[in-house]
CSV table of C-alpha atoms in Angstrom, one decimal:
chain,number,residue,atom,x,y,z
A,1,UNK,CA,165.7,-60.8,176.1
A,2,UNK,CA,166.6,-57.3,174.9
A,3,UNK,CA,169.4,-57.4,172.4
A,4,UNK,CA,171.2,-54.2,173.5
A,5,UNK,CA,171.5,-55.8,177.0
A,6,UNK,CA,172.8,-59.0,175.5
A,7,UNK,CA,175.4,-57.2,173.6
A,8,UNK,CA,176.4,-55.2,176.7
A,9,UNK,CA,176.8,-58.4,178.7
A,10,UNK,CA,178.7,-60.0,175.8
A,11,UNK,CA,181.1,-57.2,176.0
A,12,UNK,CA,181.5,-58.0,179.7
A,13,UNK,CA,182.5,-61.5,178.6
A,14,UNK,CA,179.3,-63.1,179.8
A,15,UNK,CA,179.2,-66.5,178.0
A,16,UNK,CA,175.5,-67.0,178.6
A,17,UNK,CA,174.6,-63.8,176.9
A,18,UNK,CA,177.0,-64.7,174.0
A,19,UNK,CA,175.3,-68.1,173.6
A,20,UNK,CA,172.1,-66.4,172.8
A,21,UNK,CA,173.7,-64.1,170.3
A,22,UNK,CA,175.5,-67.1,168.8
A,23,UNK,CA,172.2,-69.0,168.3
A,24,UNK,CA,170.7,-65.9,166.7
A,25,UNK,CA,173.4,-65.5,164.1
A,26,UNK,CA,175.4,-68.7,163.6
A,27,UNK,CA,173.4,-69.9,160.7
A,28,UNK,CA,173.5,-66.6,158.9
A,29,UNK,CA,177.2,-66.3,159.4
A,30,UNK,CA,177.7,-69.8,158.2
A,31,UNK,CA,175.6,-69.0,155.1
A,32,UNK,CA,177.7,-66.0,154.2
A,33,UNK,CA,181.0,-67.9,154.8
A,34,UNK,CA,179.8,-70.9,152.8
A,35,UNK,CA,178.8,-68.7,149.9
A,36,UNK,CA,182.4,-67.5,149.7
A,37,UNK,CA,184.4,-70.6,150.5
A,38,UNK,CA,182.0,-73.1,149.0
A,39,UNK,CA,183.0,-76.0,151.2
A,40,UNK,CA,180.9,-77.3,154.1
A,41,UNK,CA,183.8,-78.3,156.4
A,42,UNK,CA,185.7,-75.2,155.8
A,43,UNK,CA,182.6,-73.1,156.3
A,44,UNK,CA,182.0,-74.7,159.7
A,45,UNK,CA,185.6,-74.1,160.8
A,46,UNK,CA,185.7,-70.5,159.7
A,47,UNK,CA,182.3,-69.8,161.3
A,48,UNK,CA,183.4,-71.1,164.6
A,49,UNK,CA,186.6,-69.1,164.3
A,50,UNK,CA,184.6,-65.9,163.6
A,51,UNK,CA,182.6,-66.3,166.8
A,52,UNK,CA,185.8,-67.0,168.8
A,53,UNK,CA,187.4,-63.9,167.2
A,54,UNK,CA,184.4,-61.8,168.0
A,55,UNK,CA,184.6,-62.9,171.6
A,56,UNK,CA,188.3,-62.1,171.9
A,57,UNK,CA,187.7,-58.6,170.3
A,58,UNK,CA,184.4,-57.9,172.1
A,59,UNK,CA,185.6,-54.6,173.4
A,60,UNK,CA,186.3,-53.2,169.9
A,61,UNK,CA,182.6,-53.3,169.0
A,62,UNK,CA,180.8,-50.0,169.3
A,63,UNK,CA,177.1,-49.4,168.5
A,64,UNK,CA,178.1,-46.1,167.0
A,65,UNK,CA,180.0,-47.9,164.2
A,66,UNK,CA,177.1,-50.0,163.2
A,67,UNK,CA,174.9,-53.0,164.0
A,68,UNK,CA,176.3,-55.9,166.0
A,69,UNK,CA,175.1,-58.2,163.2
A,70,UNK,CA,176.9,-56.1,160.6
A,71,UNK,CA,180.1,-56.3,162.8
A,72,UNK,CA,179.9,-60.1,162.7
A,73,UNK,CA,179.2,-60.0,159.0
A,74,UNK,CA,182.4,-58.0,158.4
A,75,UNK,CA,184.5,-60.4,160.5
A,76,UNK,CA,183.0,-63.4,158.7
A,77,UNK,CA,183.5,-62.0,155.2
A,78,UNK,CA,187.0,-61.0,155.9
A,79,UNK,CA,187.9,-64.4,157.4
A,80,UNK,CA,186.3,-66.2,154.4
A,81,UNK,CA,188.0,-63.9,151.9
A,82,UNK,CA,191.3,-64.4,153.7
A,83,UNK,CA,190.9,-68.1,153.3
A,84,UNK,CA,190.2,-67.9,149.5
A,85,UNK,CA,193.6,-66.1,149.2
A,86,UNK,CA,195.4,-68.9,151.1
A,87,UNK,CA,197.4,-71.6,149.5
A,88,UNK,CA,195.2,-74.2,150.9
A,89,UNK,CA,192.2,-72.9,149.0
A,90,UNK,CA,194.1,-72.4,145.8
A,91,UNK,CA,195.4,-76.0,146.0
A,92,UNK,CA,191.9,-77.3,146.4
A,93,UNK,CA,191.3,-76.1,142.8
A,94,UNK,CA,188.0,-74.6,143.7
A,95,UNK,CA,185.8,-73.4,140.9
A,96,UNK,CA,185.9,-69.7,141.3
A,97,UNK,CA,183.2,-68.9,138.8
A,98,UNK,CA,180.6,-66.7,140.2
A,99,UNK,CA,178.6,-69.2,142.1
A,100,UNK,CA,175.8,-67.1,143.5
A,101,UNK,CA,174.0,-67.6,146.8
A,102,UNK,CA,171.0,-68.3,144.6
A,103,UNK,CA,172.7,-71.4,143.2
A,104,UNK,CA,173.5,-72.5,146.7
A,105,UNK,CA,169.9,-72.1,147.7
A,106,UNK,CA,168.7,-74.0,144.7
A,107,UNK,CA,171.1,-76.9,145.2
A,108,UNK,CA,170.7,-76.9,148.9
A,109,UNK,CA,169.3,-80.3,150.1
A,110,UNK,CA,169.5,-79.6,153.8
A,111,UNK,CA,166.4,-77.8,154.8
A,112,UNK,CA,167.3,-77.9,158.4
A,113,UNK,CA,165.8,-75.6,161.0
A,114,UNK,CA,164.6,-72.7,158.9
A,115,UNK,CA,161.0,-73.2,157.8
A,116,UNK,CA,161.4,-70.4,155.4
A,117,UNK,CA,164.0,-72.1,153.3
A,118,UNK,CA,161.5,-73.5,150.8
A,119,UNK,CA,159.8,-70.2,150.5
A,120,UNK,CA,163.1,-68.4,150.2
A,121,UNK,CA,164.2,-70.7,147.4
A,122,UNK,CA,161.1,-70.0,145.4
A,123,UNK,CA,161.5,-66.3,146.1
A,124,UNK,CA,165.1,-66.0,144.9
A,125,UNK,CA,164.5,-67.9,141.7
A,126,UNK,CA,161.8,-65.4,140.9
A,127,UNK,CA,164.0,-62.4,141.7
A,128,UNK,CA,165.3,-60.3,138.8
A,129,UNK,CA,169.0,-60.7,137.8
A,130,UNK,CA,169.8,-57.2,139.2
A,131,UNK,CA,168.3,-58.0,142.5
A,132,UNK,CA,170.3,-61.3,142.7
A,133,UNK,CA,173.5,-59.5,141.9
A,134,UNK,CA,172.9,-56.6,144.2
A,135,UNK,CA,172.1,-58.8,147.2
A,136,UNK,CA,175.0,-61.0,146.4
A,137,UNK,CA,177.5,-58.2,146.3
A,138,UNK,CA,176.2,-56.1,149.2
A,139,UNK,CA,175.3,-58.7,151.8
A,140,UNK,CA,177.3,-61.8,150.9
A,141,UNK,CA,180.4,-60.3,149.5
A,142,UNK,CA,180.6,-57.0,151.5
A,143,UNK,CA,181.0,-54.7,148.6
A,144,UNK,CA,180.6,-51.0,149.3
A,145,UNK,CA,177.9,-49.1,147.4
A,146,UNK,CA,180.5,-47.6,145.1
A,147,UNK,CA,182.2,-51.0,144.4
A,148,UNK,CA,178.8,-52.6,143.6
A,149,UNK,CA,178.0,-49.7,141.4
A,150,UNK,CA,181.2,-50.2,139.4
A,151,UNK,CA,180.9,-54.0,139.3
A,152,UNK,CA,177.4,-53.9,138.0
A,153,UNK,CA,177.7,-50.8,135.9
A,154,UNK,CA,174.7,-49.2,137.6
A,155,UNK,CA,174.7,-45.6,138.8
A,156,UNK,CA,175.6,-45.1,142.5
A,157,UNK,CA,172.2,-43.8,143.6
A,158,UNK,CA,170.4,-46.5,141.7
A,159,UNK,CA,172.2,-49.2,143.7
A,160,UNK,CA,170.7,-47.8,146.9
A,161,UNK,CA,167.1,-47.6,145.7
A,162,UNK,CA,167.2,-50.8,143.7
A,163,UNK,CA,168.5,-52.7,146.7
A,164,UNK,CA,165.7,-51.2,148.8
A,165,UNK,CA,163.2,-52.5,146.4
A,166,UNK,CA,164.8,-56.0,146.4
A,167,UNK,CA,164.9,-56.2,150.2
A,168,UNK,CA,161.4,-54.9,150.3
A,169,UNK,CA,160.2,-57.8,148.2
A,170,UNK,CA,162.1,-60.2,150.5
A,171,UNK,CA,160.5,-58.7,153.6
A,172,UNK,CA,157.1,-59.0,152.1
A,173,UNK,CA,157.8,-62.6,151.3
A,174,UNK,CA,159.1,-63.2,154.9
A,175,UNK,CA,156.5,-61.0,156.5
A,176,UNK,CA,158.9,-58.9,158.4
B,1,UNK,CA,151.2,-38.4,162.1
B,2,UNK,CA,153.9,-36.6,160.3
B,3,UNK,CA,157.5,-36.9,161.5
B,4,UNK,CA,160.0,-34.3,160.6
B,5,UNK,CA,163.6,-34.8,161.2
B,6,UNK,CA,166.4,-32.7,160.0
B,7,UNK,CA,168.8,-34.7,157.9
B,8,UNK,CA,172.4,-33.5,157.7
B,9,UNK,CA,172.7,-33.2,153.9
B,10,UNK,CA,173.1,-29.7,152.8
B,11,UNK,CA,169.9,-27.7,153.3
B,12,UNK,CA,167.8,-30.7,152.6
B,13,UNK,CA,165.1,-31.5,155.1
B,14,UNK,CA,164.0,-35.1,155.0
B,15,UNK,CA,161.1,-36.7,156.8
B,16,UNK,CA,161.3,-40.2,158.2
B,17,UNK,CA,159.4,-41.7,155.3
B,18,UNK,CA,161.8,-40.3,152.7
B,19,UNK,CA,164.8,-41.2,154.8
B,20,UNK,CA,163.6,-44.8,155.0
B,21,UNK,CA,162.7,-44.8,151.3
B,22,UNK,CA,166.2,-43.7,150.3
B,23,UNK,CA,167.5,-47.2,151.0
B,24,UNK,CA,170.3,-46.0,153.3
B,25,UNK,CA,169.2,-48.3,156.1
B,26,UNK,CA,169.5,-51.4,153.9
B,27,UNK,CA,173.1,-50.3,153.2
B,28,UNK,CA,173.7,-49.7,156.8
B,29,UNK,CA,172.8,-53.3,157.7
B,30,UNK,CA,174.9,-54.5,154.8
B,31,UNK,CA,177.9,-52.6,156.1
B,32,UNK,CA,178.3,-50.9,152.8
B,33,UNK,CA,178.4,-47.3,154.1
B,34,UNK,CA,181.5,-45.3,155.1
B,35,UNK,CA,182.4,-44.9,158.8
B,36,UNK,CA,181.1,-41.3,158.7
B,37,UNK,CA,177.8,-42.3,157.2
B,38,UNK,CA,177.4,-45.1,159.7
B,39,UNK,CA,177.8,-42.6,162.5
B,40,UNK,CA,175.2,-40.3,160.9
B,41,UNK,CA,172.7,-43.2,160.5
B,42,UNK,CA,173.3,-44.2,164.1
B,43,UNK,CA,172.7,-40.7,165.3
B,44,UNK,CA,169.4,-40.6,163.3
B,45,UNK,CA,168.3,-43.9,164.8
B,46,UNK,CA,169.0,-42.6,168.3
B,47,UNK,CA,166.6,-39.7,167.6
B,48,UNK,CA,163.9,-41.8,166.0
B,49,UNK,CA,162.6,-45.2,167.2
B,50,UNK,CA,160.7,-45.6,163.9
B,51,UNK,CA,164.1,-45.9,162.2
B,52,UNK,CA,165.3,-48.5,164.7
B,53,UNK,CA,162.3,-50.7,164.1
B,54,UNK,CA,162.9,-50.5,160.3
B,55,UNK,CA,166.6,-51.4,160.7
B,56,UNK,CA,165.7,-54.4,163.0
B,57,UNK,CA,163.2,-55.6,160.4
B,58,UNK,CA,165.7,-55.3,157.5
B,59,UNK,CA,168.3,-57.1,159.6
B,60,UNK,CA,165.8,-59.9,160.4
B,61,UNK,CA,165.2,-60.4,156.7
B,62,UNK,CA,168.9,-60.5,155.9
B,63,UNK,CA,169.6,-62.9,158.7
B,64,UNK,CA,167.0,-65.3,157.3
B,65,UNK,CA,168.2,-64.9,153.7
B,66,UNK,CA,171.8,-65.5,154.5
B,67,UNK,CA,171.0,-68.4,156.8
B,68,UNK,CA,169.4,-70.2,153.9
B,69,UNK,CA,172.8,-70.4,152.2
B,70,UNK,CA,174.1,-72.5,155.1
B,71,UNK,CA,174.8,-76.1,154.1
B,72,UNK,CA,177.0,-77.5,156.8
B,73,UNK,CA,176.0,-79.4,159.9
B,74,UNK,CA,174.0,-77.8,162.7
B,75,UNK,CA,175.9,-75.6,165.1
B,76,UNK,CA,176.2,-75.8,168.9
B,77,UNK,CA,177.6,-73.2,171.1
B,78,UNK,CA,179.3,-76.0,173.1
B,79,UNK,CA,181.7,-76.5,170.2
B,80,UNK,CA,183.3,-73.1,170.8
B,81,UNK,CA,182.5,-72.6,174.5
B,82,UNK,CA,185.7,-74.1,175.8
B,83,UNK,CA,187.7,-72.1,173.4
B,84,UNK,CA,186.4,-68.7,174.7
B,85,UNK,CA,189.0,-67.1,176.9
B,86,UNK,CA,187.5,-66.1,180.2
B,87,UNK,CA,189.8,-63.9,182.2
B,88,UNK,CA,190.8,-65.9,185.3
B,89,UNK,CA,192.0,-64.3,188.5
B,90,UNK,CA,195.7,-64.1,188.7
B,91,UNK,CA,197.4,-66.6,191.0
B,92,UNK,CA,199.8,-65.0,193.5
B,93,UNK,CA,202.7,-67.3,194.1
B,94,UNK,CA,203.8,-67.8,197.6
B,95,UNK,CA,207.6,-67.7,198.0
B,96,UNK,CA,208.9,-70.2,200.4
B,97,UNK,CA,211.3,-68.9,203.1
B,98,UNK,CA,214.8,-70.1,202.3
B,99,UNK,CA,216.7,-68.9,205.3
B,100,UNK,CA,217.4,-71.0,208.4
B,101,UNK,CA,214.3,-69.7,210.2
B,102,UNK,CA,214.5,-71.9,213.2
B,103,UNK,CA,217.5,-70.1,214.4
B,104,UNK,CA,215.7,-66.8,214.4
B,105,UNK,CA,212.5,-67.9,215.9
B,106,UNK,CA,213.7,-68.1,219.4
B,107,UNK,CA,215.0,-64.5,219.3
B,108,UNK,CA,211.9,-63.3,217.7
B,109,UNK,CA,209.7,-64.9,220.3
B,110,UNK,CA,211.5,-63.4,223.2
B,111,UNK,CA,211.4,-59.9,221.6
B,112,UNK,CA,207.7,-60.3,221.0
B,113,UNK,CA,206.9,-61.5,224.6
B,114,UNK,CA,208.9,-58.5,225.9
B,115,UNK,CA,207.0,-56.0,223.8
B,116,UNK,CA,203.6,-57.5,224.6
B,117,UNK,CA,204.4,-57.1,228.3
B,118,UNK,CA,205.1,-53.4,227.9
B,119,UNK,CA,202.2,-53.0,225.6
B,120,UNK,CA,199.7,-54.7,228.0
B,121,UNK,CA,200.5,-52.3,230.8
B,122,UNK,CA,199.8,-49.2,228.7
B,123,UNK,CA,196.7,-50.9,227.2
B,124,UNK,CA,195.2,-51.3,230.7
B,125,UNK,CA,195.1,-47.6,231.3
B,126,UNK,CA,193.7,-47.0,227.8
B,127,UNK,CA,191.0,-49.6,228.4
B,128,UNK,CA,189.7,-47.8,231.4
B,129,UNK,CA,189.3,-44.6,229.5
B,130,UNK,CA,187.7,-46.5,226.6
B,131,UNK,CA,185.0,-48.1,228.9
B,132,UNK,CA,184.0,-44.6,229.9
B,133,UNK,CA,183.7,-43.4,226.4
B,134,UNK,CA,181.9,-46.5,225.2
B,135,UNK,CA,179.3,-46.1,227.9
B,136,UNK,CA,178.6,-42.7,226.4
B,137,UNK,CA,178.5,-44.1,222.9
B,138,UNK,CA,176.0,-46.8,223.9
B,139,UNK,CA,173.7,-44.2,225.3
B,140,UNK,CA,173.8,-42.3,222.0
B,141,UNK,CA,173.2,-45.6,220.1
B,142,UNK,CA,170.1,-46.4,222.1
B,143,UNK,CA,168.9,-42.9,221.3
B,144,UNK,CA,169.5,-43.2,217.6
B,145,UNK,CA,168.0,-46.8,217.5
B,146,UNK,CA,164.5,-45.5,218.2
B,147,UNK,CA,165.0,-43.0,215.3
B,148,UNK,CA,166.3,-45.9,213.1
B,149,UNK,CA,163.3,-48.0,214.0
B,150,UNK,CA,161.0,-45.3,212.6
B,151,UNK,CA,163.2,-45.2,209.5
B,152,UNK,CA,163.0,-48.9,209.1
B,153,UNK,CA,159.3,-48.9,209.4
B,154,UNK,CA,159.1,-46.3,206.6
B,155,UNK,CA,161.3,-48.6,204.4
B,156,UNK,CA,158.9,-51.5,205.0
B,157,UNK,CA,156.0,-49.5,203.8
B,158,UNK,CA,157.9,-48.5,200.7
B,159,UNK,CA,158.8,-52.1,199.8
B,160,UNK,CA,155.3,-53.3,200.4
B,161,UNK,CA,153.7,-50.7,198.2
B,162,UNK,CA,152.2,-52.5,195.2
B,163,UNK,CA,152.7,-49.5,193.0
B,164,UNK,CA,156.5,-49.7,193.5
B,165,UNK,CA,158.3,-51.8,191.0
B,166,UNK,CA,161.2,-53.9,192.2
B,167,UNK,CA,164.1,-54.6,189.9
B,168,UNK,CA,166.8,-57.1,191.0
B,169,UNK,CA,170.3,-56.2,189.7
B,170,UNK,CA,172.5,-59.2,189.2
B,171,UNK,CA,176.2,-59.2,189.8
B,172,UNK,CA,178.3,-59.0,186.6
B,173,UNK,CA,181.6,-60.4,185.5
B,174,UNK,CA,183.8,-58.1,187.5
B,175,UNK,CA,182.0,-59.1,190.7
B,176,UNK,CA,179.6,-62.1,190.1
B,177,UNK,CA,178.6,-62.4,193.8
B,178,UNK,CA,177.4,-58.8,194.0
B,179,UNK,CA,173.8,-57.9,193.8
B,180,UNK,CA,171.5,-55.0,194.4
B,181,UNK,CA,167.9,-54.1,194.2
B,182,UNK,CA,166.0,-51.1,193.0
B,183,UNK,CA,162.6,-50.1,194.2
B,184,UNK,CA,161.1,-47.6,191.7
B,185,UNK,CA,158.3,-45.4,192.8
B,186,UNK,CA,157.0,-43.8,189.6
B,187,UNK,CA,154.6,-41.6,191.5
B,188,UNK,CA,157.3,-39.7,193.3
B,189,UNK,CA,159.9,-40.1,190.6
B,190,UNK,CA,162.3,-41.7,193.0
B,191,UNK,CA,164.1,-45.0,193.4
B,192,UNK,CA,165.2,-46.7,196.5
B,193,UNK,CA,168.5,-48.5,195.9
B,194,UNK,CA,169.3,-51.4,198.3
B,195,UNK,CA,173.1,-51.7,197.8
B,196,UNK,CA,173.9,-54.0,200.7
B,197,UNK,CA,175.1,-56.7,198.3
B,198,UNK,CA,177.9,-54.6,196.9
B,199,UNK,CA,181.5,-54.8,198.3
B,200,UNK,CA,183.1,-51.8,200.0
B,201,UNK,CA,184.5,-49.6,197.2
B,202,UNK,CA,188.3,-49.3,197.1
B,203,UNK,CA,189.8,-46.0,198.2
B,204,UNK,CA,189.5,-43.3,195.7
B,205,UNK,CA,186.6,-45.1,194.0
B,206,UNK,CA,182.9,-44.6,194.2
B,207,UNK,CA,179.8,-46.5,193.0
B,208,UNK,CA,177.8,-44.6,190.3
B,209,UNK,CA,174.2,-45.5,189.5
B,210,UNK,CA,172.9,-45.4,185.9
B,211,UNK,CA,169.5,-45.4,184.4
B,212,UNK,CA,169.6,-47.1,181.0
B,213,UNK,CA,167.5,-46.9,177.9
B,214,UNK,CA,168.0,-50.1,175.9
B,215,UNK,CA,167.1,-49.5,172.3
B,216,UNK,CA,169.6,-48.0,171.7
B,217,UNK,CA,171.7,-48.3,174.8
B,218,UNK,CA,171.7,-44.8,176.4
B,219,UNK,CA,173.0,-44.4,180.0
B,220,UNK,CA,172.0,-41.5,182.2
B,221,UNK,CA,173.8,-40.9,185.4
B,222,UNK,CA,171.7,-40.9,188.6
B,223,UNK,CA,174.6,-39.9,190.7
B,224,UNK,CA,177.3,-41.4,192.9
B,225,UNK,CA,176.9,-43.2,196.2
B,226,UNK,CA,179.4,-41.0,198.1
B,227,UNK,CA,178.2,-42.0,201.5
B,228,UNK,CA,178.3,-45.7,200.7
B,229,UNK,CA,180.9,-46.6,203.4
B,230,UNK,CA,179.3,-44.5,206.1
B,231,UNK,CA,175.7,-45.5,205.3
B,232,UNK,CA,174.6,-48.3,207.7
B,233,UNK,CA,171.6,-49.8,205.9
B,234,UNK,CA,173.1,-49.1,202.4
B,235,UNK,CA,169.7,-47.9,201.2
B,236,UNK,CA,169.8,-44.8,199.1
B,237,UNK,CA,167.0,-42.6,197.9
B,238,UNK,CA,167.7,-41.2,194.5
B,239,UNK,CA,165.6,-39.0,192.2
B,240,UNK,CA,164.8,-40.6,188.8
B,241,UNK,CA,162.7,-38.8,186.2
B,242,UNK,CA,163.9,-41.1,183.4
B,243,UNK,CA,161.8,-43.7,181.6
B,244,UNK,CA,164.3,-46.3,182.7
B,245,UNK,CA,164.5,-49.7,181.0
B,246,UNK,CA,167.3,-51.0,183.1
B,247,UNK,CA,169.5,-49.9,186.0
B,248,UNK,CA,173.2,-50.5,186.4
B,249,UNK,CA,175.9,-49.8,189.0
B,250,UNK,CA,179.5,-49.2,188.0
B,251,UNK,CA,182.7,-48.4,190.0
B,252,UNK,CA,184.1,-45.1,189.0
B,253,UNK,CA,186.9,-42.8,190.2
B,254,UNK,CA,185.8,-40.4,193.0
B,255,UNK,CA,183.5,-37.7,191.7
B,256,UNK,CA,181.9,-40.1,189.1
B,257,UNK,CA,182.2,-40.3,185.3
B,258,UNK,CA,180.3,-38.8,182.4
B,259,UNK,CA,179.7,-42.2,180.9
B,260,UNK,CA,179.9,-45.6,182.6
B,261,UNK,CA,183.1,-47.6,182.7
B,262,UNK,CA,181.7,-50.9,181.4
B,263,UNK,CA,184.7,-53.0,182.6
B,264,UNK,CA,183.7,-52.0,186.1
B,265,UNK,CA,180.0,-52.9,185.8
B,266,UNK,CA,179.1,-54.4,189.2
B,267,UNK,CA,175.3,-55.0,188.9
B,268,UNK,CA,172.8,-54.8,186.1
B,269,UNK,CA,169.1,-55.5,185.8
B,270,UNK,CA,166.3,-54.8,183.3
B,271,UNK,CA,162.9,-53.4,184.2
B,272,UNK,CA,160.4,-56.1,183.3
B,273,UNK,CA,157.7,-54.7,181.1
């Protein structure tokens, strides 16, 4: 099924079309949320909320503003970050030390559904530190290019090309 | 093959390869660009399918990478399905009559009977005239029926032509029971739209037909069905020179719109490749 058509139907509040989009992206969104909140139950709750929120705000999405997936990512990261600012989260005394997605991947015991998880684990452990940080900040945390550049103390233009190299390695590994 | 596209940065001319190598598309997927940059990238993608393929591939990689950081239980759409608000038709409440209606009924009945009597007398005369004119109309209809038969036979040959692609358009949210069918004759660059499954458009509104390209979604108007109500067989012949990937029908204000009003999308169907 063509994705542009699915998105159009989703914007028409077509639940069947939305189910397909949900199945495409729910694991990814859960991964991003989990990386921020670091709690399985909370991650599940927030992820479901993200998809309900996206449905309720379907008309605000516009392809001219970016990819549908990116739109979901933004909703998810904002929802997860909002949670980390809440009392509930602070009371749970979470360890806020930079716990990278890499660590989650390494400690992950559930290898459900995705056959690539094992390969991905191997891949990320071999990644250079810069790649790990750049991917973490840009994709999982939603940093802008400028913010990432300041955080990592790497020149602005270098972030762009370095990230391209990192993602290039990932794509070679995944064959996409 | 050497693609050349003009990139909007100063006097710099970038080709596709350089544009891709710059890493801007990876940032586009991440959502790390400014609103203005996003729009620029989107415009470039519209112009160049090679860029779209690259973006899809990057996105695919990121979807898989991020999914690997998932640790919670498997998801099911059913968990959220009943929480999705679907706009339900508004219920019109019926107000009960509160007055002592029995008392008025008798009066009302006698007035009605009286009026009917007067009305019937004048109707009788009118009917006589009507019969005469209907006779004439019938003759005209028989005459046009033979012409219609020829037209119908032409339609059958169109629908049976194996080189004509048929595309069913399914009813959408605003009117789920609607349907339509497009018969696309690429040789003559024309489509035959069978719109019998659409309701009569409300006054001041008109159906508008769109040819759609899907990646990215680009609608092109094929015109409005101005004669919808008057047209008996609801089959419309429309010129279509586009490389359409789908067809859609929206309800628009009389005169049509520049771009489709998606909330009023009545029927939609993709051309199977």
